[in-house]
Amino acid sequence: MIELTHDCSCENNPLVPTVCKVIEITEETSDVKSFRVQTLDGALPFRFVPGQLGMLGIVEHGECMFCVSMGGADWLEFTVKKVGTVTERLHLLYPGSQVIVRGPYGNAWPVEQCKGHNMLFIAGGIGLPPVRTFLLHTLAFRADYGRIDLVYSASTKADLVFKEQLFDLWPAEPNTHIHVSVYRPSEDWEGPVEYTAPFLTSLGLDISHTTAVLCGGPSLYRTCSKALAEMGVPDDHILTTLEMRMKCGIGKCGRCNVGSKYICLDGPVFTQAEVNAMLKD
Ligand code: FES
């Protein structure tokens, strides 16, 4: 049984903003960009563990909560979809722009407890960035994990994020299988055309000793958690992050409660068993 820890304390005070600079921008799709940031003196904005989030913002325009999608020794990366006023402003940034960063927030993916497991990562569209730090951790400590599968779908080829990693880097890792599908194919798409849940079941995976990690929209979540249950994956071996519900991150705004739980204080990473219990509260 996987029991999630909520002790992800670190030396940073997530209420105190740090002025940072954008050092690199990657245009993932027409409405998704990844921003690599570091402090003005070239240091890591805050220490994090896979699954945690941070605030990224601009002084005059406000800030929003995003999962850290990747991290290096002296930088963090946030992957931002343009969906509102603040994210539209963030998309106008350029290398050298100043931003404010706060964090970390939330608990973490249970990377230690999953050692020895086969890992099945399932993501849809912009659901891949919150999963990426966990996937990268398993690849960095490859010998600690069994077979790794990533099942990733988006509406069209143009909506796939992290294309270089999806098509070049990750498939080259040992015992790592990357399955990418779209459900509205363009003429130049040669891969599978499929929704995620049926694609998942068609793979015929041996799910024994497997932990599934799931992140996507409500439809993907509903259909894939049902498919995983039918495949025999126990509820406490299905992990998800509900990070999209987080706003203030510190239990003050009341935006994230489900039943008696606060996503920001008790999560955002939960097992399916915990989600089921929350929905019954
Ligand atoms: S995000 Fe504000 S209370 Fe949880």
PDB file of C-alpha atoms and ligand atoms in Angstrom:
ATOM      1  CA  MET A   1       0.000   0.000   0.000  1.00  0.00           C
ATOM      2  CA  ILE A   2       1.273   3.458  -0.863  1.00  0.00           C
ATOM      3  CA  GLU A   3       0.804   5.962   1.958  1.00  0.00           C
ATOM      4  CA  LEU A   4       1.514   9.530   0.979  1.00  0.00           C
ATOM      5  CA  THR A   5       3.558  11.758   3.235  1.00  0.00           C
ATOM      6  CA  HIS A   6       2.606  15.369   3.723  1.00  0.00           C
ATOM      7  CA  ASP A   7       5.926  16.359   5.223  1.00  0.00           C
ATOM      8  CA  CYS A   8       7.676  18.140   2.357  1.00  0.00           C
ATOM      9  CA  SER A   9       9.130  20.903   4.462  1.00  0.00           C
ATOM     10  CA  CYS A  10      12.094  22.838   3.154  1.00  0.00           C
ATOM     11  CA  GLU A  11      13.954  25.971   4.124  1.00  0.00           C
ATOM     12  CA  ASN A  12      11.937  28.271   1.823  1.00  0.00           C
ATOM     13  CA  ASN A  13       9.021  30.311   3.147  1.00  0.00           C
ATOM     14  CA  PRO A  14       6.401  30.014   0.375  1.00  0.00           C
ATOM     15  CA  LEU A  15       4.858  33.346   1.416  1.00  0.00           C
ATOM     16  CA  VAL A  16       7.981  35.307   0.554  1.00  0.00           C
ATOM     17  CA  PRO A  17       8.401  36.127  -3.143  1.00  0.00           C
ATOM     18  CA  THR A  18      11.803  36.045  -4.807  1.00  0.00           C
ATOM     19  CA  VAL A  19      12.550  38.290  -7.753  1.00  0.00           C
ATOM     20  CA  CYS A  20      13.812  36.045 -10.551  1.00  0.00           C
ATOM     21  CA  LYS A  21      14.720  36.307 -14.211  1.00  0.00           C
ATOM     22  CA  VAL A  22      13.554  34.238 -17.151  1.00  0.00           C
ATOM     23  CA  ILE A  23      16.613  32.515 -18.622  1.00  0.00           C
ATOM     24  CA  GLU A  24      14.973  30.410 -21.341  1.00  0.00           C
ATOM     25  CA  ILE A  25      11.556  30.065 -22.971  1.00  0.00           C
ATOM     26  CA  THR A  26      10.436  27.022 -24.936  1.00  0.00           C
ATOM     27  CA  GLU A  27       7.355  27.317 -27.137  1.00  0.00           C
ATOM     28  CA  GLU A  28       5.739  23.913 -26.608  1.00  0.00           C
ATOM     29  CA  THR A  29       2.557  24.589 -28.628  1.00  0.00           C
ATOM     30  CA  SER A  30       0.715  27.659 -29.924  1.00  0.00           C
ATOM     31  CA  ASP A  31      -0.704  28.281 -26.423  1.00  0.00           C
ATOM     32  CA  VAL A  32       1.766  26.528 -24.089  1.00  0.00           C
ATOM     33  CA  LYS A  33       5.217  27.826 -23.146  1.00  0.00           C
ATOM     34  CA  SER A  34       7.818  26.582 -20.652  1.00  0.00           C
ATOM     35  CA  PHE A  35       9.635  29.262 -18.645  1.00  0.00           C
ATOM     36  CA  ARG A  36      13.014  28.472 -17.089  1.00  0.00           C
ATOM     37  CA  VAL A  37      13.709  30.851 -14.185  1.00  0.00           C
ATOM     38  CA  GLN A  38      16.484  31.511 -11.674  1.00  0.00           C
ATOM     39  CA  THR A  39      17.213  34.194  -9.077  1.00  0.00           C
ATOM     40  CA  LEU A  40      18.877  37.425 -10.195  1.00  0.00           C
ATOM     41  CA  ASP A  41      22.213  36.131  -8.860  1.00  0.00           C
ATOM     42  CA  GLY A  42      21.892  32.833 -10.743  1.00  0.00           C
ATOM     43  CA  ALA A  43      20.595  30.516  -8.011  1.00  0.00           C
ATOM     44  CA  LEU A  44      17.691  28.087  -7.638  1.00  0.00           C
ATOM     45  CA  PRO A  45      14.500  30.013  -6.661  1.00  0.00           C
ATOM     46  CA  PHE A  46      13.476  27.280  -4.189  1.00  0.00           C
ATOM     47  CA  ARG A  47      14.203  23.635  -3.499  1.00  0.00           C
ATOM     48  CA  PHE A  48      11.375  21.285  -4.463  1.00  0.00           C
ATOM     49  CA  VAL A  49      10.539  17.604  -4.690  1.00  0.00           C
ATOM     50  CA  PRO A  50       8.682  16.081  -7.693  1.00  0.00           C
ATOM     51  CA  GLY A  51       4.987  16.973  -7.582  1.00  0.00           C
ATOM     52  CA  GLN A  52       5.312  20.290  -5.764  1.00  0.00           C
ATOM     53  CA  LEU A  53       4.131  23.637  -7.098  1.00  0.00           C
ATOM     54  CA  GLY A  54       5.186  27.250  -7.109  1.00  0.00           C
ATOM     55  CA  MET A  55       3.719  30.676  -7.813  1.00  0.00           C
ATOM     56  CA  LEU A  56       4.968  32.408 -10.942  1.00  0.00           C
ATOM     57  CA  GLY A  57       3.926  35.962 -11.626  1.00  0.00           C
ATOM     58  CA  ILE A  58       4.630  39.505 -12.714  1.00  0.00           C
ATOM     59  CA  VAL A  59       4.524  42.293 -10.117  1.00  0.00           C
ATOM     60  CA  GLU A  60       2.021  44.494 -11.987  1.00  0.00           C
ATOM     61  CA  HIS A  61      -0.213  41.662 -13.203  1.00  0.00           C
ATOM     62  CA  GLY A  62      -0.444  39.041 -10.439  1.00  0.00           C
ATOM     63  CA  GLU A  63       0.621  35.453 -10.066  1.00  0.00           C
ATOM     64  CA  CYS A  64      -0.706  31.931 -10.560  1.00  0.00           C
ATOM     65  CA  MET A  65       0.081  28.499  -9.173  1.00  0.00           C
ATOM     66  CA  PHE A  66       1.853  26.034 -11.466  1.00  0.00           C
ATOM     67  CA  CYS A  67       3.428  22.652 -10.925  1.00  0.00           C
ATOM     68  CA  VAL A  68       7.199  22.665 -11.316  1.00  0.00           C
ATOM     69  CA  SER A  69       7.594  20.796 -14.609  1.00  0.00           C
ATOM     70  CA  MET A  70      11.382  20.384 -14.443  1.00  0.00           C
ATOM     71  CA  GLY A  71      14.283  21.521 -12.284  1.00  0.00           C
ATOM     72  CA  GLY A  72      18.055  21.883 -12.541  1.00  0.00           C
ATOM     73  CA  ALA A  73      20.804  22.749 -10.077  1.00  0.00           C
ATOM     74  CA  ASP A  74      20.161  26.492 -10.413  1.00  0.00           C
ATOM     75  CA  TRP A  75      16.823  26.836 -12.223  1.00  0.00           C
ATOM     76  CA  LEU A  76      13.173  25.804 -12.179  1.00  0.00           C
ATOM     77  CA  GLU A  77      10.847  25.391 -15.117  1.00  0.00           C
ATOM     78  CA  PHE A  78       7.101  26.080 -15.192  1.00  0.00           C
ATOM     79  CA  THR A  79       4.956  25.080 -18.161  1.00  0.00           C
ATOM     80  CA  VAL A  80       2.119  27.531 -18.691  1.00  0.00           C
ATOM     81  CA  LYS A  81      -0.987  27.249 -20.866  1.00  0.00           C
ATOM     82  CA  LYS A  82      -2.473  30.558 -21.952  1.00  0.00           C
ATOM     83  CA  VAL A  83      -5.942  30.519 -20.373  1.00  0.00           C
ATOM     84  CA  GLY A  84      -6.481  33.894 -18.675  1.00  0.00           C
ATOM     85  CA  THR A  85      -5.190  37.376 -17.900  1.00  0.00           C
ATOM     86  CA  VAL A  86      -2.075  36.425 -15.910  1.00  0.00           C
ATOM     87  CA  THR A  87      -1.053  33.587 -18.222  1.00  0.00           C
ATOM     88  CA  GLU A  88      -1.553  35.857 -21.251  1.00  0.00           C
ATOM     89  CA  ARG A  89       0.875  38.321 -19.643  1.00  0.00           C
ATOM     90  CA  LEU A  90       3.334  35.523 -18.845  1.00  0.00           C
ATOM     91  CA  HIS A  91       3.278  34.506 -22.507  1.00  0.00           C
ATOM     92  CA  LEU A  92       4.539  37.999 -23.417  1.00  0.00           C
ATOM     93  CA  LEU A  93       7.734  37.534 -21.359  1.00  0.00           C
ATOM     94  CA  TYR A  94      11.108  37.186 -23.026  1.00  0.00           C
ATOM     95  CA  PRO A  95      14.518  35.918 -21.826  1.00  0.00           C
ATOM     96  CA  GLY A  96      15.789  38.440 -19.283  1.00  0.00           C
ATOM     97  CA  SER A  97      12.302  39.472 -18.083  1.00  0.00           C
ATOM     98  CA  GLN A  98      11.851  39.745 -14.336  1.00  0.00           C
ATOM     99  CA  VAL A  99       9.231  37.620 -12.591  1.00  0.00           C
ATOM    100  CA  ILE A 100       8.317  36.808  -9.010  1.00  0.00           C
ATOM    101  CA  VAL A 101       8.472  33.228  -7.773  1.00  0.00           C
ATOM    102  CA  ARG A 102       7.245  31.712  -4.496  1.00  0.00           C
ATOM    103  CA  GLY A 103       7.170  28.157  -3.248  1.00  0.00           C
ATOM    104  CA  PRO A 104       7.194  25.287  -2.774  1.00  0.00           C
ATOM    105  CA  TYR A 105       3.581  24.245  -2.131  1.00  0.00           C
ATOM    106  CA  GLY A 106       1.915  20.900  -1.573  1.00  0.00           C
ATOM    107  CA  ASN A 107       3.025  17.333  -0.987  1.00  0.00           C
ATOM    108  CA  ALA A 108       4.937  15.214  -3.481  1.00  0.00           C
ATOM    109  CA  TRP A 109       4.855  12.171  -5.694  1.00  0.00           C
ATOM    110  CA  PRO A 110       5.939   9.171  -3.534  1.00  0.00           C
ATOM    111  CA  VAL A 111       9.145   8.496  -5.444  1.00  0.00           C
ATOM    112  CA  GLU A 112      10.680   6.405  -2.640  1.00  0.00           C
ATOM    113  CA  GLN A 113       7.625   4.228  -2.045  1.00  0.00           C
ATOM    114  CA  CYS A 114       7.396   3.409  -5.747  1.00  0.00           C
ATOM    115  CA  LYS A 115      10.916   1.985  -5.930  1.00  0.00           C
ATOM    116  CA  GLY A 116      10.817  -1.528  -7.396  1.00  0.00           C
ATOM    117  CA  HIS A 117       7.459  -0.899  -9.097  1.00  0.00           C
ATOM    118  CA  ASN A 118       6.646  -0.843 -12.792  1.00  0.00           C
ATOM    119  CA  MET A 119       5.509   2.700 -13.515  1.00  0.00           C
ATOM    120  CA  LEU A 120       2.600   3.550 -15.787  1.00  0.00           C
ATOM    121  CA  PHE A 121       2.340   7.285 -16.411  1.00  0.00           C
ATOM    122  CA  ILE A 122      -0.891   8.450 -18.058  1.00  0.00           C
ATOM    123  CA  ALA A 123      -1.397  12.030 -19.129  1.00  0.00           C
ATOM    124  CA  GLY A 124      -3.602  14.048 -21.424  1.00  0.00           C
ATOM    125  CA  GLY A 125      -2.758  17.393 -23.029  1.00  0.00           C
ATOM    126  CA  ILE A 126      -1.460  19.858 -20.439  1.00  0.00           C
ATOM    127  CA  GLY A 127      -1.586  17.039 -17.830  1.00  0.00           C
ATOM    128  CA  LEU A 128       1.927  15.950 -18.787  1.00  0.00           C
ATOM    129  CA  PRO A 129       3.862  18.817 -17.107  1.00  0.00           C
ATOM    130  CA  PRO A 130       2.773  17.869 -13.528  1.00  0.00           C
ATOM    131  CA  VAL A 131       3.800  14.251 -14.210  1.00  0.00           C
ATOM    132  CA  ARG A 132       7.122  15.059 -15.868  1.00  0.00           C
ATOM    133  CA  THR A 133       9.206  15.562 -12.696  1.00  0.00           C
ATOM    134  CA  PHE A 134       8.146  12.107 -11.458  1.00  0.00           C
ATOM    135  CA  LEU A 135       8.948  10.504 -14.830  1.00  0.00           C
ATOM    136  CA  LEU A 136      12.307  12.296 -14.963  1.00  0.00           C
ATOM    137  CA  HIS A 137      13.092  11.084 -11.442  1.00  0.00           C
ATOM    138  CA  THR A 138      12.439   7.450 -12.414  1.00  0.00           C
ATOM    139  CA  LEU A 139      14.688   7.884 -15.464  1.00  0.00           C
ATOM    140  CA  ALA A 140      17.434   9.538 -13.401  1.00  0.00           C
ATOM    141  CA  PHE A 141      17.348   6.606 -10.935  1.00  0.00           C
ATOM    142  CA  ARG A 142      16.534   4.037 -13.609  1.00  0.00           C
ATOM    143  CA  ALA A 143      17.784   0.971 -11.719  1.00  0.00           C
ATOM    144  CA  ASP A 144      15.359   1.660  -8.856  1.00  0.00           C
ATOM    145  CA  TYR A 145      12.246   1.137 -11.012  1.00  0.00           C
ATOM    146  CA  GLY A 146      10.882  -1.613 -13.265  1.00  0.00           C
ATOM    147  CA  ARG A 147       9.346  -1.159 -16.697  1.00  0.00           C
ATOM    148  CA  ILE A 148       8.270   2.412 -17.436  1.00  0.00           C
ATOM    149  CA  ASP A 149       5.356   3.266 -19.740  1.00  0.00           C
ATOM    150  CA  LEU A 150       4.058   6.698 -20.625  1.00  0.00           C
ATOM    151  CA  VAL A 151       0.643   6.833 -22.297  1.00  0.00           C
ATOM    152  CA  TYR A 152       0.083  10.366 -23.529  1.00  0.00           C
ATOM    153  CA  SER A 153      -2.695  11.753 -25.693  1.00  0.00           C
ATOM    154  CA  ALA A 154      -3.642  15.175 -26.954  1.00  0.00           C
ATOM    155  CA  SER A 155      -6.293  16.485 -29.257  1.00  0.00           C
ATOM    156  CA  THR A 156      -3.933  17.047 -32.206  1.00  0.00           C
ATOM    157  CA  LYS A 157      -0.237  16.642 -32.983  1.00  0.00           C
ATOM    158  CA  ALA A 158       0.150  20.405 -32.539  1.00  0.00           C
ATOM    159  CA  ASP A 159      -1.155  20.110 -28.955  1.00  0.00           C
ATOM    160  CA  LEU A 160       1.518  17.619 -27.814  1.00  0.00           C
ATOM    161  CA  VAL A 161       3.982  19.177 -25.354  1.00  0.00           C
ATOM    162  CA  PHE A 162       7.645  18.193 -24.823  1.00  0.00           C
ATOM    163  CA  LYS A 163       7.910  16.707 -28.331  1.00  0.00           C
ATOM    164  CA  GLU A 164      11.696  16.266 -28.260  1.00  0.00           C
ATOM    165  CA  GLN A 165      11.481  14.214 -25.072  1.00  0.00           C
ATOM    166  CA  LEU A 166       8.448  12.273 -26.289  1.00  0.00           C
ATOM    167  CA  PHE A 167       9.867  11.260 -29.646  1.00  0.00           C
ATOM    168  CA  ASP A 168      13.666  11.308 -29.214  1.00  0.00           C
ATOM    169  CA  LEU A 169      14.934  11.289 -25.639  1.00  0.00           C
ATOM    170  CA  TRP A 170      12.573   9.139 -23.558  1.00  0.00           C
ATOM    171  CA  PRO A 171      12.109   6.250 -26.044  1.00  0.00           C
ATOM    172  CA  ALA A 172      15.915   5.825 -26.015  1.00  0.00           C
ATOM    173  CA  GLU A 173      15.924   5.057 -22.256  1.00  0.00           C
ATOM    174  CA  PRO A 174      16.190   1.383 -21.250  1.00  0.00           C
ATOM    175  CA  ASN A 175      12.939  -0.556 -20.716  1.00  0.00           C
ATOM    176  CA  THR A 176      10.963   2.629 -21.327  1.00  0.00           C
ATOM    177  CA  HIS A 177       7.944   2.651 -23.637  1.00  0.00           C
ATOM    178  CA  ILE A 178       6.395   5.889 -24.839  1.00  0.00           C
ATOM    179  CA  HIS A 179       2.909   5.618 -26.366  1.00  0.00           C
ATOM    180  CA  VAL A 180       1.619   8.803 -27.955  1.00  0.00           C
ATOM    181  CA  SER A 181      -1.776   9.154 -29.591  1.00  0.00           C
ATOM    182  CA  VAL A 182      -4.023  11.939 -30.832  1.00  0.00           C
ATOM    183  CA  TYR A 183      -7.751  11.869 -31.438  1.00  0.00           C
ATOM    184  CA  ARG A 184      -7.993  14.544 -34.150  1.00  0.00           C
ATOM    185  CA  PRO A 185      -5.206  13.591 -36.570  1.00  0.00           C
ATOM    186  CA  SER A 186      -3.704  15.937 -39.129  1.00  0.00           C
ATOM    187  CA  GLU A 187      -2.458  14.606 -42.456  1.00  0.00           C
ATOM    188  CA  ASP A 188       1.127  14.360 -41.213  1.00  0.00           C
ATOM    189  CA  TRP A 189       0.228  12.265 -38.127  1.00  0.00           C
ATOM    190  CA  GLU A 190       1.363   8.658 -38.532  1.00  0.00           C
ATOM    191  CA  GLY A 191       0.793   7.424 -34.979  1.00  0.00           C
ATOM    192  CA  PRO A 192      -2.291   5.949 -33.289  1.00  0.00           C
ATOM    193  CA  VAL A 193      -5.612   7.790 -33.375  1.00  0.00           C
ATOM    194  CA  GLU A 194      -7.272   6.963 -30.092  1.00  0.00           C
ATOM    195  CA  TYR A 195      -8.665   8.300 -26.834  1.00  0.00           C
ATOM    196  CA  THR A 196      -6.452   7.538 -23.858  1.00  0.00           C
ATOM    197  CA  ALA A 197      -8.558   4.995 -21.940  1.00  0.00           C
ATOM    198  CA  PRO A 198      -9.165   2.522 -24.812  1.00  0.00           C
ATOM    199  CA  PHE A 199      -5.554   3.008 -25.904  1.00  0.00           C
ATOM    200  CA  LEU A 200      -4.509   2.079 -22.382  1.00  0.00           C
ATOM    201  CA  THR A 201      -6.451  -1.161 -22.309  1.00  0.00           C
ATOM    202  CA  SER A 202      -5.318  -2.093 -25.836  1.00  0.00           C
ATOM    203  CA  LEU A 203      -1.669  -2.121 -24.737  1.00  0.00           C
ATOM    204  CA  GLY A 204      -2.113  -5.399 -22.869  1.00  0.00           C
ATOM    205  CA  LEU A 205       0.280  -4.367 -20.097  1.00  0.00           C
ATOM    206  CA  ASP A 206       1.199  -6.709 -17.248  1.00  0.00           C
ATOM    207  CA  ILE A 207       0.009  -4.530 -14.406  1.00  0.00           C
ATOM    208  CA  SER A 208       1.339  -6.645 -11.528  1.00  0.00           C
ATOM    209  CA  HIS A 209       3.566  -4.584  -9.206  1.00  0.00           C
ATOM    210  CA  THR A 210       2.527  -1.525 -11.196  1.00  0.00           C
ATOM    211  CA  THR A 211       1.792   1.963  -9.920  1.00  0.00           C
ATOM    212  CA  ALA A 212      -0.225   4.176 -12.250  1.00  0.00           C
ATOM    213  CA  VAL A 213       0.219   7.956 -12.219  1.00  0.00           C
ATOM    214  CA  LEU A 214      -2.657   9.823 -13.789  1.00  0.00           C
ATOM    215  CA  CYS A 215      -3.068  13.484 -14.754  1.00  0.00           C
ATOM    216  CA  GLY A 216      -5.474  15.014 -17.226  1.00  0.00           C
ATOM    217  CA  GLY A 217      -8.893  16.592 -17.593  1.00  0.00           C
ATOM    218  CA  PRO A 218     -12.057  15.256 -15.890  1.00  0.00           C
ATOM    219  CA  SER A 219     -13.016  13.031 -18.826  1.00  0.00           C
ATOM    220  CA  LEU A 220      -9.566  11.442 -19.057  1.00  0.00           C
ATOM    221  CA  TYR A 221      -9.447  11.021 -15.288  1.00  0.00           C
ATOM    222  CA  ARG A 222     -12.868   9.372 -15.134  1.00  0.00           C
ATOM    223  CA  THR A 223     -12.361   7.001 -18.065  1.00  0.00           C
ATOM    224  CA  CYS A 224      -8.775   6.058 -17.197  1.00  0.00           C
ATOM    225  CA  SER A 225      -9.389   5.439 -13.494  1.00  0.00           C
ATOM    226  CA  LYS A 226     -12.277   3.157 -14.527  1.00  0.00           C
ATOM    227  CA  ALA A 227     -10.062   1.386 -17.080  1.00  0.00           C
ATOM    228  CA  LEU A 228      -7.284   0.943 -14.499  1.00  0.00           C
ATOM    229  CA  ALA A 229      -9.754  -0.559 -12.022  1.00  0.00           C
ATOM    230  CA  GLU A 230     -10.946  -3.001 -14.709  1.00  0.00           C
ATOM    231  CA  MET A 231      -7.314  -3.892 -15.455  1.00  0.00           C
ATOM    232  CA  GLY A 232      -6.899  -4.821 -11.791  1.00  0.00           C
ATOM    233  CA  VAL A 233      -4.767  -1.930 -10.528  1.00  0.00           C
ATOM    234  CA  PRO A 234      -5.648  -1.437  -6.818  1.00  0.00           C
ATOM    235  CA  ASP A 235      -6.962   1.999  -5.789  1.00  0.00           C
ATOM    236  CA  ASP A 236      -3.960   2.612  -3.568  1.00  0.00           C
ATOM    237  CA  HIS A 237      -1.630   2.056  -6.536  1.00  0.00           C
ATOM    238  CA  ILE A 238      -3.297   4.733  -8.645  1.00  0.00           C
ATOM    239  CA  LEU A 239      -1.888   8.213  -7.993  1.00  0.00           C
ATOM    240  CA  THR A 240      -3.142  11.527  -9.241  1.00  0.00           C
ATOM    241  CA  THR A 241      -2.569  15.209  -8.648  1.00  0.00           C
ATOM    242  CA  LEU A 242      -5.459  17.618  -8.195  1.00  0.00           C
ATOM    243  CA  GLU A 243      -3.140  20.630  -8.483  1.00  0.00           C
ATOM    244  CA  MET A 244      -5.458  22.433 -10.922  1.00  0.00           C
ATOM    245  CA  ARG A 245      -7.765  23.232  -7.973  1.00  0.00           C
ATOM    246  CA  MET A 246      -5.070  25.077  -6.009  1.00  0.00           C
ATOM    247  CA  LYS A 247      -5.058  28.864  -5.823  1.00  0.00           C
ATOM    248  CA  CYS A 248      -3.599  30.357  -2.611  1.00  0.00           C
ATOM    249  CA  GLY A 249      -1.814  27.118  -1.653  1.00  0.00           C
ATOM    250  CA  ILE A 250      -1.979  27.767   2.095  1.00  0.00           C
ATOM    251  CA  GLY A 251      -5.546  26.923   3.138  1.00  0.00           C
ATOM    252  CA  LYS A 252      -6.895  30.493   3.098  1.00  0.00           C
ATOM    253  CA  CYS A 253      -8.975  31.069  -0.052  1.00  0.00           C
ATOM    254  CA  GLY A 254     -11.378  28.132   0.330  1.00  0.00           C
ATOM    255  CA  ARG A 255     -11.212  27.342  -3.368  1.00  0.00           C
ATOM    256  CA  CYS A 256      -9.815  23.844  -3.142  1.00  0.00           C
ATOM    257  CA  ASN A 257     -11.782  21.895  -0.563  1.00  0.00           C
ATOM    258  CA  VAL A 258     -13.317  18.550  -1.517  1.00  0.00           C
ATOM    259  CA  GLY A 259     -15.373  17.069   1.320  1.00  0.00           C
ATOM    260  CA  SER A 260     -13.386  17.653   4.496  1.00  0.00           C
ATOM    261  CA  LYS A 261     -10.022  17.905   2.711  1.00  0.00           C
ATOM    262  CA  TYR A 262      -8.133  20.872   1.363  1.00  0.00           C
ATOM    263  CA  ILE A 263      -6.249  19.972  -1.824  1.00  0.00           C
ATOM    264  CA  CYS A 264      -3.515  22.490  -0.975  1.00  0.00           C
ATOM    265  CA  LEU A 265      -2.955  21.288   2.600  1.00  0.00           C
ATOM    266  CA  ASP A 266      -3.656  17.553   2.193  1.00  0.00           C
ATOM    267  CA  GLY A 267      -2.418  17.141  -1.406  1.00  0.00           C
ATOM    268  CA  PRO A 268      -2.338  17.839  -4.279  1.00  0.00           C
ATOM    269  CA  VAL A 269      -1.073  14.253  -4.773  1.00  0.00           C
ATOM    270  CA  PHE A 270      -3.606  11.634  -3.684  1.00  0.00           C
ATOM    271  CA  THR A 271      -4.187   7.935  -4.216  1.00  0.00           C
ATOM    272  CA  GLN A 272      -7.403   6.891  -5.923  1.00  0.00           C
ATOM    273  CA  ALA A 273      -8.448   5.358  -2.580  1.00  0.00           C
ATOM    274  CA  GLU A 274      -8.105   8.792  -0.945  1.00  0.00           C
ATOM    275  CA  VAL A 275     -10.030  10.496  -3.774  1.00  0.00           C
ATOM    276  CA  ASN A 276     -12.858   7.963  -3.394  1.00  0.00           C
ATOM    277  CA  ALA A 277     -12.984   8.619   0.358  1.00  0.00           C
ATOM    278  CA  MET A 278     -13.043  12.410  -0.212  1.00  0.00           C
ATOM    279  CA  LEU A 279     -15.948  12.147  -2.625  1.00  0.00           C
ATOM    280  CA  LYS A 280     -17.946  10.192  -0.013  1.00  0.00           C
ATOM    281  CA  ASP A 281     -17.304  12.799   2.745  1.00  0.00           C
TER     282      ASP A 281
HETATM  283  S1  FES B   1      -5.832  26.718  -2.496  1.00  0.00           S
HETATM  284 FE1  FES B   1      -6.674  28.213  -1.204  1.00  0.00          FE
HETATM  285  S2  FES B   1      -7.560  27.057   0.402  1.00  0.00           S
HETATM  286 FE2  FES B   1      -6.523  25.604  -0.801  1.00  0.00          FE
END
